[in-house]
Amino acid sequence: MGLKEYFEENNKVAIAFSGGVDSSYLLAEALRLGADVRAYYARSAFQPEFEREDARRLAAALGAELCEIGLDVLSDETVTSNPEDRCYHCKRLIMGAITSAAASDGYDIVCDGTNASDDVSDRPGFRALGEMGIRSPLRECGITKAEIRERARELGLDVWDKPAYACLATRIPAGEKITGDKLRITEEAETRMFGLGFTDFRVRMRGDDALVQISEAQHEEALRRADEIISAIGDLYSSVTIDSEPRRKTYET
């Protein structure tokens, strides 16, 4: 089954929209194929401001209605206690809010941007999606991440090459309490890193220290510019270390 057939069978859908390449491509195709679709963005302390700006900009460019839902994730003690399966609990919170809002608007089918390249066996959040009946058209239609990027480029979506960006909570080690201050520090540090021209990285908290992990494509540059990076974000931490090895992709991205 392709997306054309999918949206012929499921012509009225809500899409959990993040502003990333997967959900942006899914939204663009649903609109192009004539589906009655509405996008829902969950706004919380876990999402950096640039993600919300991207979501708003992309929805407007596509002519899609965007419903923003505010979530107080820091009031959920299970989530802020940061267990190993935090993503499961957080995903239930987010998708529960989107499902409820969508149902109130008359949308009974809620979709997300999970694709055929995602290893669902290794990601706690996917268990929540299955339990809640969230549909994943890209995965159901066998569309891989590489195909999504190419198709998004062909459609003129400027996020076609946007790196995956996991939520800010992933920068805090499991078992360490998540607080608003830690999230704000992380967002500020990563904003400054973007300002230096880096695009695929993580600034991870290690107590009061920072471990900066850079993708292989920019790792050598980061090592050359280590003093510049430390100067840029050093006031936010007790110390800053650039990981000597390139960042390896894990389920969180």
PDB file of C-alpha atoms in Angstrom:
ATOM      1  CA  MET A   1       0.000   0.000   0.000  1.00  0.00           C
ATOM      2  CA  GLY A   2       1.213   3.494  -0.842  1.00  0.00           C
ATOM      3  CA  LEU A   3       0.267   6.760   0.803  1.00  0.00           C
ATOM      4  CA  LYS A   4      -2.307   7.462  -1.919  1.00  0.00           C
ATOM      5  CA  GLU A   5      -4.214   4.316  -1.027  1.00  0.00           C
ATOM      6  CA  TYR A   6      -3.640   4.899   2.669  1.00  0.00           C
ATOM      7  CA  PHE A   7      -5.270   8.313   2.634  1.00  0.00           C
ATOM      8  CA  GLU A   8      -8.069   7.089   0.403  1.00  0.00           C
ATOM      9  CA  GLU A   9      -8.926   4.564   3.124  1.00  0.00           C
ATOM     10  CA  ASN A  10      -8.207   6.991   5.983  1.00  0.00           C
ATOM     11  CA  ASN A  11      -9.336  10.318   4.617  1.00  0.00           C
ATOM     12  CA  LYS A  12      -9.735  12.191   7.908  1.00  0.00           C
ATOM     13  CA  VAL A  13      -6.674  12.158  10.166  1.00  0.00           C
ATOM     14  CA  ALA A  14      -4.857  14.117  12.830  1.00  0.00           C
ATOM     15  CA  ILE A  15      -1.062  14.227  12.678  1.00  0.00           C
ATOM     16  CA  ALA A  16       1.240  14.571  15.671  1.00  0.00           C
ATOM     17  CA  PHE A  17       3.467  17.251  14.185  1.00  0.00           C
ATOM     18  CA  SER A  18       6.961  18.147  15.380  1.00  0.00           C
ATOM     19  CA  GLY A  19       8.371  20.201  12.526  1.00  0.00           C
ATOM     20  CA  GLY A  20      10.894  17.450  11.743  1.00  0.00           C
ATOM     21  CA  VAL A  21      11.295  15.901   8.312  1.00  0.00           C
ATOM     22  CA  ASP A  22       9.124  12.818   8.955  1.00  0.00           C
ATOM     23  CA  SER A  23       5.982  14.523  10.219  1.00  0.00           C
ATOM     24  CA  SER A  24       6.456  17.406   7.765  1.00  0.00           C
ATOM     25  CA  TYR A  25       6.598  15.031   4.821  1.00  0.00           C
ATOM     26  CA  LEU A  26       3.593  13.098   6.125  1.00  0.00           C
ATOM     27  CA  LEU A  27       1.569  16.290   6.512  1.00  0.00           C
ATOM     28  CA  ALA A  28       2.573  17.541   3.059  1.00  0.00           C
ATOM     29  CA  GLU A  29       1.559  14.280   1.424  1.00  0.00           C
ATOM     30  CA  ALA A  30      -1.742  14.058   3.299  1.00  0.00           C
ATOM     31  CA  LEU A  31      -2.620  17.544   2.073  1.00  0.00           C
ATOM     32  CA  ARG A  32      -1.413  16.852  -1.473  1.00  0.00           C
ATOM     33  CA  LEU A  33      -3.520  13.687  -1.609  1.00  0.00           C
ATOM     34  CA  GLY A  34      -6.656  15.505  -0.507  1.00  0.00           C
ATOM     35  CA  ALA A  35      -7.075  14.191   3.021  1.00  0.00           C
ATOM     36  CA  ASP A  36      -8.943  16.132   5.683  1.00  0.00           C
ATOM     37  CA  VAL A  37      -5.984  16.617   7.997  1.00  0.00           C
ATOM     38  CA  ARG A  38      -5.113  18.731  11.012  1.00  0.00           C
ATOM     39  CA  ALA A  39      -1.699  19.022  12.653  1.00  0.00           C
ATOM     40  CA  TYR A  40      -1.197  18.997  16.422  1.00  0.00           C
ATOM     41  CA  TYR A  41       1.956  20.247  18.125  1.00  0.00           C
ATOM     42  CA  ALA A  42       2.591  19.403  21.788  1.00  0.00           C
ATOM     43  CA  ARG A  43       4.362  22.344  23.418  1.00  0.00           C
ATOM     44  CA  SER A  44       6.309  21.635  26.601  1.00  0.00           C
ATOM     45  CA  ALA A  45       9.540  22.377  28.443  1.00  0.00           C
ATOM     46  CA  PHE A  46      11.066  19.393  26.649  1.00  0.00           C
ATOM     47  CA  GLN A  47      10.849  21.093  23.240  1.00  0.00           C
ATOM     48  CA  PRO A  48      13.244  23.936  22.344  1.00  0.00           C
ATOM     49  CA  GLU A  49      11.767  27.119  20.942  1.00  0.00           C
ATOM     50  CA  PHE A  50      13.212  26.561  17.474  1.00  0.00           C
ATOM     51  CA  GLU A  51      11.158  23.365  17.121  1.00  0.00           C
ATOM     52  CA  ARG A  52       7.932  25.265  17.749  1.00  0.00           C
ATOM     53  CA  GLU A  53       9.005  27.977  15.311  1.00  0.00           C
ATOM     54  CA  ASP A  54       9.775  25.339  12.672  1.00  0.00           C
ATOM     55  CA  ALA A  55       6.404  23.671  13.228  1.00  0.00           C
ATOM     56  CA  ARG A  56       4.538  26.971  12.894  1.00  0.00           C
ATOM     57  CA  ARG A  57       6.500  28.013   9.817  1.00  0.00           C
ATOM     58  CA  LEU A  58       6.090  24.695   8.028  1.00  0.00           C
ATOM     59  CA  ALA A  59       2.386  24.379   8.795  1.00  0.00           C
ATOM     60  CA  ALA A  60       1.811  27.911   7.494  1.00  0.00           C
ATOM     61  CA  ALA A  61       3.845  27.222   4.349  1.00  0.00           C
ATOM     62  CA  LEU A  62       1.786  24.107   3.670  1.00  0.00           C
ATOM     63  CA  GLY A  63      -1.489  25.871   4.384  1.00  0.00           C
ATOM     64  CA  ALA A  64      -2.251  23.490   7.227  1.00  0.00           C
ATOM     65  CA  GLU A  65      -4.107  24.321  10.401  1.00  0.00           C
ATOM     66  CA  LEU A  66      -1.845  23.853  13.423  1.00  0.00           C
ATOM     67  CA  CYS A  67      -3.297  23.222  16.863  1.00  0.00           C
ATOM     68  CA  GLU A  68      -0.804  23.824  19.685  1.00  0.00           C
ATOM     69  CA  ILE A  69      -1.350  21.961  22.931  1.00  0.00           C
ATOM     70  CA  GLY A  70       0.429  23.153  26.073  1.00  0.00           C
ATOM     71  CA  LEU A  71       1.651  20.388  28.369  1.00  0.00           C
ATOM     72  CA  ASP A  72       3.101  20.772  31.861  1.00  0.00           C
ATOM     73  CA  VAL A  73       5.419  17.766  31.680  1.00  0.00           C
ATOM     74  CA  LEU A  74       7.314  18.926  34.763  1.00  0.00           C
ATOM     75  CA  SER A  75       4.239  18.325  36.908  1.00  0.00           C
ATOM     76  CA  ASP A  76       4.317  14.598  36.114  1.00  0.00           C
ATOM     77  CA  GLU A  77       6.501  12.979  38.788  1.00  0.00           C
ATOM     78  CA  THR A  78       6.941   9.764  36.840  1.00  0.00           C
ATOM     79  CA  VAL A  79       8.359  11.673  33.894  1.00  0.00           C
ATOM     80  CA  THR A  80      10.570  14.016  35.931  1.00  0.00           C
ATOM     81  CA  SER A  81      11.993  11.129  37.974  1.00  0.00           C
ATOM     82  CA  ASN A  82      13.543  10.150  34.635  1.00  0.00           C
ATOM     83  CA  PRO A  83      13.389   6.345  34.704  1.00  0.00           C
ATOM     84  CA  GLU A  84      14.974   4.250  31.962  1.00  0.00           C
ATOM     85  CA  ASP A  85      11.593   4.094  30.196  1.00  0.00           C
ATOM     86  CA  ARG A  86      10.827   7.811  30.614  1.00  0.00           C
ATOM     87  CA  CYS A  87      10.103   8.078  26.894  1.00  0.00           C
ATOM     88  CA  TYR A  88       7.248   5.602  27.301  1.00  0.00           C
ATOM     89  CA  HIS A  89       5.563   7.676  30.006  1.00  0.00           C
ATOM     90  CA  CYS A  90       6.212  10.947  28.195  1.00  0.00           C
ATOM     91  CA  LYS A  91       4.856   9.595  24.921  1.00  0.00           C
ATOM     92  CA  ARG A  92       1.663   8.467  26.641  1.00  0.00           C
ATOM     93  CA  LEU A  93       1.275  11.948  28.120  1.00  0.00           C
ATOM     94  CA  ILE A  94       1.838  13.713  24.798  1.00  0.00           C
ATOM     95  CA  MET A  95      -0.187  11.395  22.601  1.00  0.00           C
ATOM     96  CA  GLY A  96      -2.975  11.262  25.170  1.00  0.00           C
ATOM     97  CA  ALA A  97      -3.304  15.043  24.980  1.00  0.00           C
ATOM     98  CA  ILE A  98      -3.201  15.029  21.173  1.00  0.00           C
ATOM     99  CA  THR A  99      -5.694  12.176  20.925  1.00  0.00           C
ATOM    100  CA  SER A 100      -8.090  13.972  23.263  1.00  0.00           C
ATOM    101  CA  ALA A 101      -7.815  17.281  21.393  1.00  0.00           C
ATOM    102  CA  ALA A 102      -8.171  15.587  18.026  1.00  0.00           C
ATOM    103  CA  ALA A 103     -11.261  13.662  19.140  1.00  0.00           C
ATOM    104  CA  SER A 104     -12.842  16.909  20.320  1.00  0.00           C
ATOM    105  CA  ASP A 105     -12.218  18.304  16.835  1.00  0.00           C
ATOM    106  CA  GLY A 106     -13.784  15.263  15.171  1.00  0.00           C
ATOM    107  CA  TYR A 107     -10.606  13.377  14.248  1.00  0.00           C
ATOM    108  CA  ASP A 108     -10.645   9.765  15.414  1.00  0.00           C
ATOM    109  CA  ILE A 109      -7.456   8.630  13.668  1.00  0.00           C
ATOM    110  CA  VAL A 110      -4.172  10.010  15.010  1.00  0.00           C
ATOM    111  CA  CYS A 111      -0.966   9.446  13.050  1.00  0.00           C
ATOM    112  CA  ASP A 112       2.703  10.046  13.761  1.00  0.00           C
ATOM    113  CA  GLY A 113       5.856  10.172  11.656  1.00  0.00           C
ATOM    114  CA  THR A 114       7.417   6.834  12.595  1.00  0.00           C
ATOM    115  CA  ASN A 115       9.015   5.382   9.460  1.00  0.00           C
ATOM    116  CA  ALA A 116      10.170   1.998   8.182  1.00  0.00           C
ATOM    117  CA  SER A 117      13.776   2.663   9.237  1.00  0.00           C
ATOM    118  CA  ASP A 118      12.861   3.087  12.911  1.00  0.00           C
ATOM    119  CA  ASP A 119      13.689   0.115  15.122  1.00  0.00           C
ATOM    120  CA  VAL A 120      10.504  -0.048  17.153  1.00  0.00           C
ATOM    121  CA  SER A 121      11.852  -2.883  19.296  1.00  0.00           C
ATOM    122  CA  ASP A 122      14.521  -0.559  20.718  1.00  0.00           C
ATOM    123  CA  ARG A 123      12.458   2.528  21.523  1.00  0.00           C
ATOM    124  CA  PRO A 124      10.241   2.652  24.625  1.00  0.00           C
ATOM    125  CA  GLY A 125       8.004   5.351  23.164  1.00  0.00           C
ATOM    126  CA  PHE A 126       6.818   3.019  20.424  1.00  0.00           C
ATOM    127  CA  ARG A 127       5.264   0.715  23.002  1.00  0.00           C
ATOM    128  CA  ALA A 128       3.046   3.615  24.042  1.00  0.00           C
ATOM    129  CA  LEU A 129       2.056   4.286  20.427  1.00  0.00           C
ATOM    130  CA  GLY A 130       0.954   0.696  19.982  1.00  0.00           C
ATOM    131  CA  GLU A 131      -1.034   0.662  23.215  1.00  0.00           C
ATOM    132  CA  MET A 132      -2.822   3.876  22.264  1.00  0.00           C
ATOM    133  CA  GLY A 133      -3.684   2.873  18.710  1.00  0.00           C
ATOM    134  CA  ILE A 134      -1.577   5.583  17.067  1.00  0.00           C
ATOM    135  CA  ARG A 135      -1.135   4.941  13.338  1.00  0.00           C
ATOM    136  CA  SER A 136       2.195   5.325  11.542  1.00  0.00           C
ATOM    137  CA  PRO A 137       1.449   5.614   7.797  1.00  0.00           C
ATOM    138  CA  LEU A 138       5.089   5.953   6.754  1.00  0.00           C
ATOM    139  CA  ARG A 139       5.987   2.752   8.543  1.00  0.00           C
ATOM    140  CA  GLU A 140       2.841   0.943   7.411  1.00  0.00           C
ATOM    141  CA  CYS A 141       3.631   1.860   3.804  1.00  0.00           C
ATOM    142  CA  GLY A 142       7.257   0.752   4.115  1.00  0.00           C
ATOM    143  CA  ILE A 143       8.787   4.190   3.524  1.00  0.00           C
ATOM    144  CA  THR A 144      12.340   4.518   4.836  1.00  0.00           C
ATOM    145  CA  LYS A 145      14.105   7.564   6.233  1.00  0.00           C
ATOM    146  CA  ALA A 146      16.243   7.918   3.103  1.00  0.00           C
ATOM    147  CA  GLU A 147      13.134   7.823   0.910  1.00  0.00           C
ATOM    148  CA  ILE A 148      11.414  10.405   3.099  1.00  0.00           C
ATOM    149  CA  ARG A 149      14.340  12.809   2.800  1.00  0.00           C
ATOM    150  CA  GLU A 150      14.462  12.428  -0.975  1.00  0.00           C
ATOM    151  CA  ARG A 151      10.702  12.823  -1.395  1.00  0.00           C
ATOM    152  CA  ALA A 152      10.662  15.807   0.961  1.00  0.00           C
ATOM    153  CA  ARG A 153      13.415  17.414  -1.118  1.00  0.00           C
ATOM    154  CA  GLU A 154      11.407  16.812  -4.297  1.00  0.00           C
ATOM    155  CA  LEU A 155       8.378  18.457  -2.665  1.00  0.00           C
ATOM    156  CA  GLY A 156      10.493  21.497  -1.817  1.00  0.00           C
ATOM    157  CA  LEU A 157      10.379  21.034   1.959  1.00  0.00           C
ATOM    158  CA  ASP A 158      13.364  22.883   3.392  1.00  0.00           C
ATOM    159  CA  VAL A 159      13.592  20.452   6.308  1.00  0.00           C
ATOM    160  CA  TRP A 160      14.456  17.545   3.995  1.00  0.00           C
ATOM    161  CA  ASP A 161      18.006  17.410   5.404  1.00  0.00           C
ATOM    162  CA  LYS A 162      17.220  18.541   8.952  1.00  0.00           C
ATOM    163  CA  PRO A 163      19.028  16.319  11.492  1.00  0.00           C
ATOM    164  CA  ALA A 164      16.915  14.327  13.926  1.00  0.00           C
ATOM    165  CA  TYR A 165      16.478  16.212  17.181  1.00  0.00           C
ATOM    166  CA  ALA A 166      15.426  14.337  20.303  1.00  0.00           C
ATOM    167  CA  CYS A 167      13.788  16.214  23.158  1.00  0.00           C
ATOM    168  CA  LEU A 168      15.866  18.112  25.710  1.00  0.00           C
ATOM    169  CA  ALA A 169      15.154  15.549  28.430  1.00  0.00           C
ATOM    170  CA  THR A 170      17.432  13.059  26.678  1.00  0.00           C
ATOM    171  CA  ARG A 171      20.439  15.201  27.655  1.00  0.00           C
ATOM    172  CA  ILE A 172      19.922  14.362  31.340  1.00  0.00           C
ATOM    173  CA  PRO A 173      21.118  10.904  32.485  1.00  0.00           C
ATOM    174  CA  ALA A 174      18.434   8.369  33.354  1.00  0.00           C
ATOM    175  CA  GLY A 175      17.715   8.359  37.067  1.00  0.00           C
ATOM    176  CA  GLU A 176      18.670  12.018  37.517  1.00  0.00           C
ATOM    177  CA  LYS A 177      15.709  14.280  38.204  1.00  0.00           C
ATOM    178  CA  ILE A 178      14.631  16.513  35.324  1.00  0.00           C
ATOM    179  CA  THR A 179      14.107  20.158  36.292  1.00  0.00           C
ATOM    180  CA  GLY A 180      13.198  23.309  34.446  1.00  0.00           C
ATOM    181  CA  ASP A 181      16.617  24.812  35.182  1.00  0.00           C
ATOM    182  CA  LYS A 182      18.446  21.854  33.650  1.00  0.00           C
ATOM    183  CA  LEU A 183      16.300  22.038  30.531  1.00  0.00           C
ATOM    184  CA  ARG A 184      16.825  25.800  30.191  1.00  0.00           C
ATOM    185  CA  ILE A 185      20.599  25.422  30.521  1.00  0.00           C
ATOM    186  CA  THR A 186      20.606  22.675  27.913  1.00  0.00           C
ATOM    187  CA  GLU A 187      18.498  24.673  25.473  1.00  0.00           C
ATOM    188  CA  GLU A 188      20.716  27.729  25.884  1.00  0.00           C
ATOM    189  CA  ALA A 189      23.888  25.680  25.363  1.00  0.00           C
ATOM    190  CA  GLU A 190      22.536  24.035  22.226  1.00  0.00           C
ATOM    191  CA  THR A 191      21.261  27.351  20.882  1.00  0.00           C
ATOM    192  CA  ARG A 192      24.793  28.701  21.222  1.00  0.00           C
ATOM    193  CA  MET A 193      26.180  25.617  19.463  1.00  0.00           C
ATOM    194  CA  PHE A 194      23.816  26.200  16.560  1.00  0.00           C
ATOM    195  CA  GLY A 195      25.078  29.767  16.514  1.00  0.00           C
ATOM    196  CA  LEU A 196      28.616  28.433  15.988  1.00  0.00           C
ATOM    197  CA  GLY A 197      27.431  26.584  12.885  1.00  0.00           C
ATOM    198  CA  PHE A 198      27.113  23.052  14.295  1.00  0.00           C
ATOM    199  CA  THR A 199      23.973  21.195  13.252  1.00  0.00           C
ATOM    200  CA  ASP A 200      24.042  17.601  14.556  1.00  0.00           C
ATOM    201  CA  PHE A 201      25.167  17.340  18.163  1.00  0.00           C
ATOM    202  CA  ARG A 202      24.109  16.906  21.774  1.00  0.00           C
ATOM    203  CA  VAL A 203      25.183  18.823  24.884  1.00  0.00           C
ATOM    204  CA  ARG A 204      24.708  16.292  27.650  1.00  0.00           C
ATOM    205  CA  MET A 205      24.657  17.065  31.354  1.00  0.00           C
ATOM    206  CA  ARG A 206      27.010  15.147  33.595  1.00  0.00           C
ATOM    207  CA  GLY A 207      26.228  16.615  36.992  1.00  0.00           C
ATOM    208  CA  ASP A 208      27.292  20.250  36.681  1.00  0.00           C
ATOM    209  CA  ASP A 209      29.528  19.438  33.717  1.00  0.00           C
ATOM    210  CA  ALA A 210      28.821  19.180  29.997  1.00  0.00           C
ATOM    211  CA  LEU A 211      29.795  16.486  27.504  1.00  0.00           C
ATOM    212  CA  VAL A 212      29.504  17.750  23.938  1.00  0.00           C
ATOM    213  CA  GLN A 213      28.924  15.001  21.386  1.00  0.00           C
ATOM    214  CA  ILE A 214      29.289  15.877  17.698  1.00  0.00           C
ATOM    215  CA  SER A 215      28.344  13.803  14.666  1.00  0.00           C
ATOM    216  CA  GLU A 216      31.130  12.336  12.566  1.00  0.00           C
ATOM    217  CA  ALA A 217      30.633  14.895   9.787  1.00  0.00           C
ATOM    218  CA  GLN A 218      31.543  17.802  12.076  1.00  0.00           C
ATOM    219  CA  HIS A 219      33.644  16.038  14.701  1.00  0.00           C
ATOM    220  CA  GLU A 220      37.081  17.053  13.419  1.00  0.00           C
ATOM    221  CA  GLU A 221      35.932  20.659  13.103  1.00  0.00           C
ATOM    222  CA  ALA A 222      34.651  20.572  16.681  1.00  0.00           C
ATOM    223  CA  LEU A 223      37.978  19.310  17.963  1.00  0.00           C
ATOM    224  CA  ARG A 224      39.775  22.081  16.081  1.00  0.00           C
ATOM    225  CA  ARG A 225      37.389  24.645  17.546  1.00  0.00           C
ATOM    226  CA  ALA A 226      37.272  23.159  21.047  1.00  0.00           C
ATOM    227  CA  ASP A 227      38.444  26.382  22.698  1.00  0.00           C
ATOM    228  CA  GLU A 228      35.725  28.332  20.867  1.00  0.00           C
ATOM    229  CA  ILE A 229      33.033  25.871  21.953  1.00  0.00           C
ATOM    230  CA  ILE A 230      34.206  25.897  25.571  1.00  0.00           C
ATOM    231  CA  SER A 231      34.261  29.689  25.546  1.00  0.00           C
ATOM    232  CA  ALA A 232      30.745  29.823  24.094  1.00  0.00           C
ATOM    233  CA  ILE A 233      29.037  27.586  26.651  1.00  0.00           C
ATOM    234  CA  GLY A 234      31.517  27.415  29.525  1.00  0.00           C
ATOM    235  CA  ASP A 235      29.647  29.891  31.699  1.00  0.00           C
ATOM    236  CA  LEU A 236      26.711  27.455  31.876  1.00  0.00           C
ATOM    237  CA  TYR A 237      28.687  24.546  33.364  1.00  0.00           C
ATOM    238  CA  SER A 238      31.506  23.797  35.791  1.00  0.00           C
ATOM    239  CA  SER A 239      33.460  22.273  32.920  1.00  0.00           C
ATOM    240  CA  VAL A 240      32.959  21.411  29.253  1.00  0.00           C
ATOM    241  CA  THR A 241      34.437  18.366  27.498  1.00  0.00           C
ATOM    242  CA  ILE A 242      34.307  17.641  23.769  1.00  0.00           C
ATOM    243  CA  ASP A 243      33.855  13.897  23.316  1.00  0.00           C
ATOM    244  CA  SER A 244      36.974  12.479  21.667  1.00  0.00           C
ATOM    245  CA  GLU A 245      34.828  10.091  19.609  1.00  0.00           C
ATOM    246  CA  PRO A 246      32.111  11.045  17.086  1.00  0.00           C
ATOM    247  CA  ARG A 247      28.554  10.870  18.349  1.00  0.00           C
ATOM    248  CA  ARG A 248      26.890   7.536  17.720  1.00  0.00           C
ATOM    249  CA  LYS A 249      23.201   7.499  16.863  1.00  0.00           C
ATOM    250  CA  THR A 250      20.964   5.806  19.432  1.00  0.00           C
ATOM    251  CA  TYR A 251      17.233   5.234  19.683  1.00  0.00           C
ATOM    252  CA  GLU A 252      16.707   8.731  21.087  1.00  0.00           C
ATOM    253  CA  THR A 253      17.341  10.205  17.625  1.00  0.00           C
TER     254      THR A 253
END
